[in-house]
Short mmCIF file of C-alpha atoms in Angstrom, two decimals:
data_model
loop_
_atom_site.label_atom_id
_atom_site.label_comp_id
_atom_site.label_asym_id
_atom_site.label_seq_id
_atom_site.Cartn_x
_atom_site.Cartn_y
_atom_site.Cartn_z
CA MET D 1 160.96 119.04 170.33
CA PRO D 2 164.50 119.71 169.11
CA HIS D 3 165.68 117.44 166.32
CA SER D 4 169.19 117.05 164.93
CA LEU D 5 168.77 115.38 161.55
CA ILE D 6 171.49 114.03 159.30
CA ILE D 7 170.73 114.11 155.59
CA ASN D 8 172.90 111.71 153.61
CA LEU D 9 173.27 112.64 149.98
CA VAL D 10 175.30 111.89 146.87
CA PRO D 11 176.07 114.39 144.10
CA THR D 12 175.44 113.09 140.61
CA SER D 13 177.68 115.80 139.21
CA PRO D 14 180.57 117.73 140.83
CA ILE D 15 179.78 120.41 143.41
CA TYR D 16 182.09 123.37 142.91
CA PRO D 17 183.41 125.32 145.93
CA GLN D 18 181.57 128.54 145.08
CA PHE D 19 178.27 126.69 145.63
CA LEU D 20 179.28 125.21 149.01
CA THR D 21 178.86 128.42 150.98
CA GLY D 22 176.41 128.84 153.82
CA ARG D 23 174.29 131.10 151.63
CA HIS D 24 173.79 128.36 149.02
CA LEU D 25 173.04 125.67 151.63
CA HIS D 26 170.55 128.01 153.30
CA ALA D 27 168.82 128.42 149.94
CA LEU D 28 168.76 124.63 149.41
CA PHE D 29 167.08 124.11 152.80
CA LEU D 30 164.38 126.66 152.02
CA THR D 31 163.88 125.03 148.62
CA LEU D 32 163.29 121.66 150.32
CA ILE D 33 160.73 123.24 152.65
CA ASN D 34 159.08 125.17 149.85
CA SER D 35 158.42 121.89 148.03
CA VAL D 36 155.93 120.86 150.74
CA ASN D 37 155.04 124.09 152.58
CA PRO D 38 155.64 127.41 150.78
CA GLU D 39 154.15 129.46 153.63
CA LEU D 40 156.55 127.90 156.14
CA ALA D 41 159.50 128.52 153.81
CA THR D 42 158.55 132.20 153.61
CA PHE D 43 158.15 132.44 157.39
CA LEU D 44 161.57 130.90 158.08
CA HIS D 45 163.21 133.07 155.46
CA GLU D 46 161.78 136.21 157.04
CA GLN D 47 162.74 135.40 160.64
CA LYS D 48 165.23 138.06 161.70
CA SER D 49 166.88 136.52 164.77
CA GLU D 50 167.07 133.28 166.76
CA LYS D 51 165.82 131.34 163.75
CA ALA D 52 164.04 128.03 164.34
CA PHE D 53 166.68 125.96 162.52
CA THR D 54 170.43 125.60 162.08
CA LEU D 55 172.45 124.08 159.26
CA SER D 56 175.91 122.57 159.00
CA PRO D 57 178.36 123.01 156.17
CA LEU D 58 178.29 120.09 153.77
CA GLN D 59 180.56 117.28 155.02
CA VAL D 60 182.39 114.71 152.92
CA SER D 61 181.74 111.36 154.59
CA HIS D 62 185.33 110.10 154.60
CA SER D 63 186.96 113.41 155.55
CA SER D 64 189.67 112.95 158.19
CA GLN D 65 188.48 116.17 159.83
CA ASN D 66 185.08 114.59 160.52
CA SER D 67 186.71 111.94 162.70
CA GLY D 68 187.76 114.60 165.22
CA GLN D 69 185.67 117.28 166.85
CA LEU D 70 186.00 119.91 164.13
CA LEU D 71 183.95 119.91 160.95
CA GLN D 72 184.87 121.13 157.49
CA TRP D 73 183.55 124.63 156.92
CA GLN D 74 185.33 125.50 153.66
CA HIS D 75 185.96 123.57 150.48
CA HIS D 76 188.79 124.54 148.17
CA LYS D 77 188.27 121.72 145.65
CA PRO D 78 185.09 120.40 144.01
CA ILE D 79 183.29 117.51 145.68
CA PRO D 80 183.35 114.86 142.94
CA LYS D 81 180.40 113.02 141.49
CA GLY D 82 179.39 109.98 143.56
CA MET D 83 181.09 111.12 146.78
CA GLY D 84 179.01 110.36 149.87
CA CYS D 85 178.22 113.50 151.89
CA TRP D 86 176.18 114.42 154.93
CA TRP D 87 174.46 117.59 156.04
CA ARG D 88 173.09 118.37 159.50
CA VAL D 89 169.78 120.19 159.93
CA SER D 90 168.55 121.01 163.42
CA LEU D 91 164.99 122.08 164.18
CA LEU D 92 164.25 124.00 167.38
CA ASP D 93 160.54 124.74 167.13
CA ASP D 94 158.29 122.06 168.59
CA GLY D 95 156.01 121.98 165.56
CA LEU D 96 158.58 122.38 162.82
CA PHE D 97 159.36 118.69 162.45
CA ASN D 98 155.68 117.78 162.19
CA ASN D 99 155.06 120.53 159.64
CA LEU D 100 157.78 118.98 157.50
CA MET D 101 156.58 115.40 157.93
CA GLN D 102 155.47 115.18 154.30
CA LEU D 103 158.97 116.15 153.22
CA TRP D 104 160.60 113.38 155.28
CA LEU D 105 158.06 110.74 154.27
CA ASN D 106 157.89 111.50 150.57
CA LEU D 107 161.48 112.18 149.63
CA ASN D 108 162.07 110.47 146.31
CA PRO D 109 165.68 109.25 146.03
CA GLU D 110 165.40 109.54 142.28
CA GLN D 111 164.44 113.22 142.40
CA PRO D 112 167.48 115.49 142.08
CA TRP D 113 167.90 118.61 144.19
CA HIS D 114 170.25 121.33 143.11
CA LEU D 115 173.25 123.04 144.69
CA GLY D 116 174.51 125.46 142.09
CA ALA D 117 174.86 123.50 138.88
CA ALA D 118 175.19 120.18 140.73
CA ASN D 119 172.43 117.61 141.12
CA LEU D 120 172.05 115.93 144.51
CA GLN D 121 170.24 112.74 145.45
CA ILE D 122 169.14 112.42 149.06
CA THR D 123 169.68 108.80 150.07
CA ARG D 124 168.77 108.70 153.75
CA ILE D 125 167.71 110.84 156.70
CA LEU D 126 168.90 109.93 160.20
CA GLY D 127 167.04 111.28 163.21
CA THR D 128 168.07 108.95 166.02
CA PRO D 129 171.44 108.47 167.76
CA GLN D 130 173.99 106.55 165.71
CA VAL D 131 177.29 105.03 166.82
CA THR D 132 179.03 106.42 163.76
CA GLN D 133 177.13 109.73 163.60
CA PRO D 134 177.14 111.70 166.88
CA TRP D 135 175.20 114.62 165.41
CA ALA D 136 171.96 112.66 164.89
CA ASN D 137 169.62 112.94 167.87
CA PHE D 138 166.27 114.16 169.19
CA CYS D 139 164.89 114.95 172.61
CA SER D 140 161.94 116.92 173.91
CA TYR D 141 162.59 120.09 175.88
CA GLY D 142 161.05 118.46 178.92
CA GLU D 143 163.38 115.47 178.64
CA LEU D 144 166.41 117.71 178.17
CA TYR D 145 165.44 119.55 181.32
CA GLU D 146 164.74 116.46 183.39
CA LYS D 147 167.94 114.68 182.36
CA ALA D 148 170.24 117.63 183.08
CA SER D 149 172.56 117.16 186.05
CA ASP D 150 172.08 119.26 189.19
CA SER D 151 175.56 118.42 190.49
CA GLN D 152 177.94 118.47 187.48
CA ARG D 153 180.03 121.64 187.82
CA LYS D 154 182.43 121.03 184.93
CA ILE D 155 181.31 121.86 181.41
CA ASP D 156 183.57 121.29 178.39
CA MET D 157 182.43 122.65 175.05
CA VAL D 158 183.83 122.20 171.56
CA PHE D 159 183.34 124.80 168.83
CA CYS D 160 183.16 122.66 165.68
CA THR D 161 182.69 125.41 163.10
CA PRO D 162 183.76 129.06 163.44
CA THR D 163 181.71 130.78 166.12
CA ALA D 164 181.31 134.50 166.73
CA PHE D 165 178.98 136.63 168.79
CA ARG D 166 177.43 140.01 168.09
CA GLN D 167 178.49 142.70 170.54
CA GLY D 168 177.04 146.08 169.71
CA GLN D 169 177.78 146.84 166.07
CA TYR D 170 180.57 144.29 165.70
CA ASP D 171 181.34 140.59 166.03
CA SER D 172 183.58 139.06 168.67
CA CYS D 173 185.16 135.62 168.27
CA LEU D 174 185.92 135.25 171.98
CA PRO D 175 183.51 132.75 173.66
CA THR D 176 183.15 134.51 177.00
CA ARG D 177 180.67 133.09 179.48
CA GLU D 178 178.22 135.92 178.71
CA CYS D 179 178.46 135.51 174.94
CA LEU D 180 178.12 131.74 174.89
CA PHE D 181 175.61 131.03 177.63
CA ASN D 182 173.41 134.04 176.94
CA SER D 183 173.17 132.95 173.30
CA LEU D 184 172.07 129.48 174.42
CA LEU D 185 169.72 130.97 177.02
CA HIS D 186 167.92 133.24 174.55
CA ARG D 187 167.25 130.35 172.18
CA TRP D 188 166.15 128.05 174.98
CA ASN D 189 163.73 130.64 176.38
CA LYS D 190 162.30 131.37 172.93
CA TYR D 191 161.50 127.77 172.00
CA SER D 192 161.31 125.60 175.12
CA GLN D 193 158.35 126.94 177.13
CA ILE D 194 160.50 126.22 180.23
CA PRO D 195 161.95 129.65 181.05
CA LEU D 196 165.35 129.89 182.71
CA ALA D 197 166.69 132.84 184.71
CA GLU D 198 168.82 135.52 183.06
CA SER D 199 171.42 135.57 185.87
CA LEU D 200 173.03 132.16 185.37
CA THR D 201 176.31 133.41 183.91
CA GLU D 202 177.55 134.95 187.18
CA TYR D 203 178.39 131.43 188.41
CA ILE D 204 180.28 130.35 185.25
CA PHE D 205 184.04 130.80 184.86
CA PRO D 206 186.39 129.68 182.05
CA THR D 207 188.96 127.16 183.28
CA TYR D 208 190.48 125.79 180.07
CA VAL D 209 191.11 127.52 176.74
CA ASN D 210 192.25 125.84 173.53
CA VAL D 211 190.66 127.88 170.75
CA HIS D 212 191.96 129.76 167.75
CA SER D 213 190.39 132.05 165.20
CA GLU D 214 189.52 131.19 161.61
CA ILE D 215 188.62 133.54 158.78
CA ILE D 216 185.97 132.73 156.18
CA SER D 217 185.72 135.15 153.32
CA ASP D 218 183.94 135.40 150.00
CA LYS D 219 183.09 138.17 147.60
CA ARG D 220 180.33 139.41 149.88
CA SER D 221 181.76 139.35 153.39
CA LYS D 222 184.39 138.20 155.87
CA PHE D 223 183.56 136.20 158.99
CA ILE D 224 186.00 135.59 161.86
CA GLY D 225 185.10 132.93 164.44
CA CYS D 226 186.73 130.65 166.97
CA VAL D 227 187.12 126.88 166.80
CA GLY D 228 188.50 124.50 169.40
CA GLU D 229 187.69 123.64 173.01
CA MET D 230 186.75 125.65 176.08
CA GLY D 231 186.25 124.42 179.62
CA TYR D 232 183.95 126.20 182.04
CA SER D 233 183.28 125.56 185.72
CA ILE D 234 180.34 126.44 187.93
CA LEU D 235 181.84 128.06 191.01
CA GLY D 236 180.61 129.57 194.26
CA ASP D 237 177.42 128.87 196.14
CA ALA D 238 175.36 127.89 193.12
CA SER D 239 172.28 125.94 194.16
CA PRO D 240 171.42 122.56 192.62
CA GLN D 241 168.71 124.37 190.63
CA ILE D 242 171.21 126.83 189.14
CA ILE D 243 173.65 123.99 188.35
CA LYS D 244 170.84 122.11 186.63
CA ASP D 245 169.82 125.13 184.55
CA ILE D 246 173.38 125.71 183.35
CA ASN D 247 173.75 122.04 182.43
CA VAL D 248 170.48 122.23 180.49
CA LEU D 249 171.98 124.94 178.30
CA ALA D 250 175.18 122.98 177.75
CA ASP D 251 173.18 119.91 176.67
CA PHE D 252 170.92 122.03 174.45
CA ALA D 253 173.93 123.37 172.50
CA LEU D 254 173.96 120.26 170.28
CA TYR D 255 170.68 121.40 168.73
CA SER D 256 170.81 125.18 168.98
CA GLY D 257 174.35 126.12 168.14
CA ALA D 258 175.44 129.54 169.36
CA GLY D 259 176.29 132.96 168.08
CA ARG D 260 176.05 134.31 164.56
CA LYS D 261 175.08 132.68 161.25
CA THR D 262 173.95 129.32 162.63
CA PRO D 263 171.46 128.98 159.71
CA MET D 264 174.51 129.14 157.42
CA GLY D 265 176.77 126.57 159.08
CA MET D 266 178.55 128.67 161.68
CA GLY D 267 178.37 128.29 165.46
CA MET D 268 178.05 124.49 165.52
CA ILE D 269 179.00 123.56 169.06
CA ARG D 270 178.43 120.64 171.38
CA ARG D 271 179.25 119.47 174.84
CA LEU D 272 182.07 117.01 175.25
CA ASN D 273 181.20 113.81 177.07
CA VAL D 274 180.40 114.29 180.72
CA SER D 275 182.81 112.31 182.89
#
């Protein structure tokens, strides 16, 4: 069952920008898992592709950017002590949430966790839909499939953190139908147990483009991805079954993300409200 969990936390000392990278947040997540299940932490660390989880960049609760569709993926100033923050963790494997049940049940708000030199206190975990937090949700794969429309031909997607796709030896920041929907399809087919056909993209065509590229760089690497909105339409003689399968993937995007480095905060995407 896919879960999209929101972890609310408060730093008890400043978090400096060099410790707010995807690499450091990835390490924090594995540290949390290691505290209750070292074998699972090792397994997730060693997964090479289509990992069973995604992470968001750390978000400051009052950030004006959070109120729109885009999220904050880089911090140029320290997050001060006492500032409320949230962090999204999505779990794609059916058993992953249950394997971490002891972590969710036994989190001690007085126990500090560490991000660089900063201490963090986890104050709350949200796993159900919230009016003020659209990223919190859960739904079984069967429910996602059953609820998907077999008539909705318009699909609008928003790329909330920089998103890029591997093509051969290089990355591409252009969210073509093949790049986006094949990324979603591969993750769905790996984790859902409800296989979808590989030929869905031939019915999908971009109809609206409002994206731009962003560059994220540190001492180790440079990542170029797109953010913004893309509209796609299902055209031609697509059957209700094909329309349903494509809509399943669009709905699944909330949990799975797409493209490269989703375990490090990139590729966070979601479907805009269906009209």
